[in-house]
Amino acid sequence: MTQHRRSWPFSAILLAVFGVALVCIGAFFMFLRPPLLPEDMRFIGTSLAELQAGQPRMASWLERVFQVLGGYAEASGVLTITIAVTSFRRHERIALLAVLAAGVASIGWMAVVNFFIGSDFRWVLMAVAVLWAGSVCIFMVELRQAAMRADGTG
């Protein structure tokens, strides 16, 4: 095994930390998030009592929806960690494409929507998105530096 394969590029470390953050987000949604947060009630524009009177099973349904969402977030985190310690760590270009697409569709969109609705968690989600974006940007820098070394220009 070469030194390159054993090393831990900063991009892979950041991506792995991002994956751990996704696992934590998933656990929050699965085990800790109540069906309705105060921010949800502000966005809906009604009180919890009014909502429960009109839709008594809504909270129970939302609890299940968030448990499923949490499972998907945890699964995404586990897969992200796996990519970070394998193909992303080895600077395989296909990993960059996968991480770009998955990040835009997941944490990127989640952060945008949470800013749109004025979520209390928007800055936390933005920080998680910055981990993802940072890993992608640093990956590209590392890839360019490796190409320059291979060409003898760096």
mmCIF file of C-alpha atoms in Angstrom:
data_model
loop_
_atom_site.group_PDB
_atom_site.id
_atom_site.type_symbol
_atom_site.label_atom_id
_atom_site.label_comp_id
_atom_site.label_asym_id
_atom_site.label_seq_id
_atom_site.Cartn_x
_atom_site.Cartn_y
_atom_site.Cartn_z
ATOM 1 C CA MET A 1 0.000 0.000 0.000
ATOM 2 C CA THR A 2 1.385 3.376 -0.926
ATOM 3 C CA GLN A 3 1.726 6.334 1.410
ATOM 4 C CA HIS A 4 -0.895 8.155 -0.683
ATOM 5 C CA ARG A 5 -3.528 5.509 0.090
ATOM 6 C CA ARG A 6 -2.762 5.536 3.813
ATOM 7 C CA SER A 7 -2.831 9.306 4.164
ATOM 8 C CA TRP A 8 -5.887 11.202 5.231
ATOM 9 C CA PRO A 9 -6.426 14.223 2.996
ATOM 10 C CA PHE A 10 -8.203 17.078 4.719
ATOM 11 C CA SER A 11 -11.096 16.786 2.247
ATOM 12 C CA ALA A 12 -11.765 13.214 3.379
ATOM 13 C CA ILE A 13 -11.620 14.203 7.050
ATOM 14 C CA LEU A 14 -14.130 17.023 6.465
ATOM 15 C CA LEU A 15 -16.411 14.703 4.507
ATOM 16 C CA ALA A 16 -16.282 12.100 7.272
ATOM 17 C CA VAL A 17 -17.142 14.769 9.868
ATOM 18 C CA PHE A 18 -20.032 15.838 7.628
ATOM 19 C CA GLY A 19 -21.176 12.197 7.510
ATOM 20 C CA VAL A 20 -21.117 12.025 11.320
ATOM 21 C CA ALA A 21 -23.196 15.229 11.400
ATOM 22 C CA LEU A 22 -25.752 13.581 9.092
ATOM 23 C CA VAL A 23 -25.924 10.569 11.410
ATOM 24 C CA CYS A 24 -26.553 12.943 14.341
ATOM 25 C CA ILE A 25 -29.250 14.815 12.401
ATOM 26 C CA GLY A 26 -30.858 11.472 11.608
ATOM 27 C CA ALA A 27 -30.783 10.417 15.253
ATOM 28 C CA PHE A 28 -32.382 13.725 16.247
ATOM 29 C CA PHE A 29 -35.225 13.207 13.764
ATOM 30 C CA MET A 30 -35.690 9.553 14.738
ATOM 31 C CA PHE A 31 -35.548 9.837 18.519
ATOM 32 C CA LEU A 32 -35.707 13.426 19.777
ATOM 33 C CA ARG A 33 -37.655 15.678 17.423
ATOM 34 C CA PRO A 34 -41.215 16.326 18.524
ATOM 35 C CA PRO A 35 -43.840 16.137 15.782
ATOM 36 C CA LEU A 36 -44.286 19.902 15.820
ATOM 37 C CA LEU A 37 -41.764 22.522 16.860
ATOM 38 C CA PRO A 38 -42.636 26.094 17.834
ATOM 39 C CA GLU A 39 -41.207 27.199 14.475
ATOM 40 C CA ASP A 40 -43.619 24.836 12.711
ATOM 41 C CA MET A 41 -46.565 26.464 14.435
ATOM 42 C CA ARG A 42 -45.263 29.948 13.547
ATOM 43 C CA PHE A 43 -44.939 28.940 9.891
ATOM 44 C CA ILE A 44 -48.378 27.288 9.773
ATOM 45 C CA GLY A 45 -49.927 30.302 11.485
ATOM 46 C CA THR A 46 -52.099 28.440 13.942
ATOM 47 C CA SER A 47 -51.860 27.175 17.499
ATOM 48 C CA LEU A 48 -51.111 23.605 18.465
ATOM 49 C CA ALA A 49 -54.515 23.350 20.153
ATOM 50 C CA GLU A 50 -56.297 24.477 16.970
ATOM 51 C CA LEU A 51 -54.324 22.060 14.847
ATOM 52 C CA GLN A 52 -54.973 19.152 17.202
ATOM 53 C CA ALA A 53 -58.694 19.984 17.317
ATOM 54 C CA GLY A 54 -58.969 20.020 13.526
ATOM 55 C CA GLN A 55 -56.496 17.220 12.784
ATOM 56 C CA PRO A 56 -56.165 15.015 15.887
ATOM 57 C CA ARG A 57 -53.937 12.419 14.170
ATOM 58 C CA MET A 58 -51.578 14.934 12.526
ATOM 59 C CA ALA A 59 -48.951 14.819 15.304
ATOM 60 C CA SER A 60 -48.858 11.024 15.272
ATOM 61 C CA TRP A 61 -48.468 10.972 11.490
ATOM 62 C CA LEU A 62 -45.731 13.621 11.563
ATOM 63 C CA GLU A 63 -43.838 11.659 14.202
ATOM 64 C CA ARG A 64 -43.690 8.680 11.830
ATOM 65 C CA VAL A 65 -42.709 10.880 8.884
ATOM 66 C CA PHE A 66 -39.801 12.366 10.854
ATOM 67 C CA GLN A 67 -38.697 8.898 12.003
ATOM 68 C CA VAL A 68 -38.488 7.803 8.368
ATOM 69 C CA LEU A 69 -36.677 11.018 7.406
ATOM 70 C CA GLY A 70 -34.248 10.411 10.257
ATOM 71 C CA GLY A 71 -33.554 6.900 9.019
ATOM 72 C CA TYR A 72 -32.723 8.250 5.587
ATOM 73 C CA ALA A 73 -30.461 10.919 7.065
ATOM 74 C CA GLU A 74 -28.635 8.293 9.139
ATOM 75 C CA ALA A 75 -28.253 6.043 6.105
ATOM 76 C CA SER A 76 -26.910 8.973 4.078
ATOM 77 C CA GLY A 77 -24.440 9.717 6.858
ATOM 78 C CA VAL A 78 -23.189 6.141 6.977
ATOM 79 C CA LEU A 79 -22.763 6.065 3.202
ATOM 80 C CA THR A 80 -21.020 9.448 3.268
ATOM 81 C CA ILE A 81 -18.564 8.230 5.902
ATOM 82 C CA THR A 82 -17.913 5.127 3.791
ATOM 83 C CA ILE A 83 -17.203 7.239 0.700
ATOM 84 C CA ALA A 84 -14.966 9.543 2.764
ATOM 85 C CA VAL A 85 -12.755 6.713 4.007
ATOM 86 C CA THR A 86 -12.553 4.930 0.652
ATOM 87 C CA SER A 87 -12.881 6.551 -2.774
ATOM 88 C CA PHE A 88 -12.902 10.199 -1.616
ATOM 89 C CA ARG A 89 -9.787 9.537 0.448
ATOM 90 C CA ARG A 90 -8.092 8.128 -2.667
ATOM 91 C CA HIS A 91 -9.196 11.170 -4.697
ATOM 92 C CA GLU A 92 -11.246 9.148 -7.165
ATOM 93 C CA ARG A 93 -13.064 11.604 -9.416
ATOM 94 C CA ILE A 94 -16.307 9.609 -9.470
ATOM 95 C CA ALA A 95 -16.526 10.113 -5.698
ATOM 96 C CA LEU A 96 -16.489 13.863 -6.236
ATOM 97 C CA LEU A 97 -19.458 13.632 -8.601
ATOM 98 C CA ALA A 98 -21.391 11.464 -6.151
ATOM 99 C CA VAL A 99 -20.633 13.738 -3.204
ATOM 100 C CA LEU A 100 -21.584 16.829 -5.221
ATOM 101 C CA ALA A 101 -24.927 15.389 -6.338
ATOM 102 C CA ALA A 102 -25.798 13.939 -2.942
ATOM 103 C CA GLY A 103 -24.822 17.089 -1.068
ATOM 104 C CA VAL A 104 -26.824 19.419 -3.293
ATOM 105 C CA ALA A 105 -29.882 17.167 -3.045
ATOM 106 C CA SER A 106 -29.610 16.686 0.726
ATOM 107 C CA ILE A 107 -27.924 19.229 2.979
ATOM 108 C CA GLY A 108 -27.807 21.928 0.316
ATOM 109 C CA TRP A 109 -31.554 21.844 -0.277
ATOM 110 C CA MET A 110 -32.292 21.330 3.432
ATOM 111 C CA ALA A 111 -30.320 24.462 4.334
ATOM 112 C CA VAL A 112 -32.006 26.531 1.609
ATOM 113 C CA VAL A 113 -35.497 25.459 2.670
ATOM 114 C CA ASN A 114 -34.741 26.104 6.347
ATOM 115 C CA PHE A 115 -33.655 29.646 5.502
ATOM 116 C CA PHE A 116 -36.792 30.091 3.410
ATOM 117 C CA ILE A 117 -39.076 29.085 6.293
ATOM 118 C CA GLY A 118 -37.049 31.002 8.892
ATOM 119 C CA SER A 119 -36.171 27.869 10.846
ATOM 120 C CA ASP A 120 -34.546 28.193 14.247
ATOM 121 C CA PHE A 121 -32.058 25.573 13.025
ATOM 122 C CA ARG A 122 -31.048 27.326 9.792
ATOM 123 C CA TRP A 123 -27.580 28.378 10.975
ATOM 124 C CA VAL A 124 -26.791 24.928 12.362
ATOM 125 C CA LEU A 125 -27.790 23.400 9.040
ATOM 126 C CA MET A 126 -25.757 26.019 7.192
ATOM 127 C CA ALA A 127 -22.710 25.034 9.276
ATOM 128 C CA VAL A 128 -23.255 21.384 8.308
ATOM 129 C CA ALA A 129 -23.601 22.428 4.658
ATOM 130 C CA VAL A 130 -20.321 24.347 4.946
ATOM 131 C CA LEU A 131 -18.599 21.119 6.069
ATOM 132 C CA TRP A 132 -19.880 19.419 2.920
ATOM 133 C CA ALA A 133 -18.993 22.331 0.623
ATOM 134 C CA GLY A 134 -15.577 22.678 2.238
ATOM 135 C CA SER A 135 -14.798 19.018 1.673
ATOM 136 C CA VAL A 136 -15.754 19.356 -2.003
ATOM 137 C CA CYS A 137 -13.697 22.528 -2.528
ATOM 138 C CA ILE A 138 -10.657 21.139 -0.747
ATOM 139 C CA PHE A 139 -10.963 17.879 -2.709
ATOM 140 C CA MET A 140 -10.713 19.861 -5.944
ATOM 141 C CA VAL A 141 -7.677 21.783 -4.670
ATOM 142 C CA GLU A 142 -6.009 18.532 -3.580
ATOM 143 C CA LEU A 143 -6.783 16.961 -6.956
ATOM 144 C CA ARG A 144 -5.262 19.927 -8.787
ATOM 145 C CA GLN A 145 -2.159 19.876 -6.585
ATOM 146 C CA ALA A 146 -1.699 16.166 -7.232
ATOM 147 C CA ALA A 147 -2.013 16.742 -10.989
ATOM 148 C CA MET A 148 0.548 19.543 -10.845
ATOM 149 C CA ARG A 149 2.971 17.304 -8.932
ATOM 150 C CA ALA A 150 2.475 14.548 -11.488
ATOM 151 C CA ASP A 151 3.167 17.005 -14.331
ATOM 152 C CA GLY A 152 6.206 18.344 -12.549
ATOM 153 C CA THR A 153 4.738 21.846 -12.392
ATOM 154 C CA GLY A 154 4.051 21.937 -8.665
#
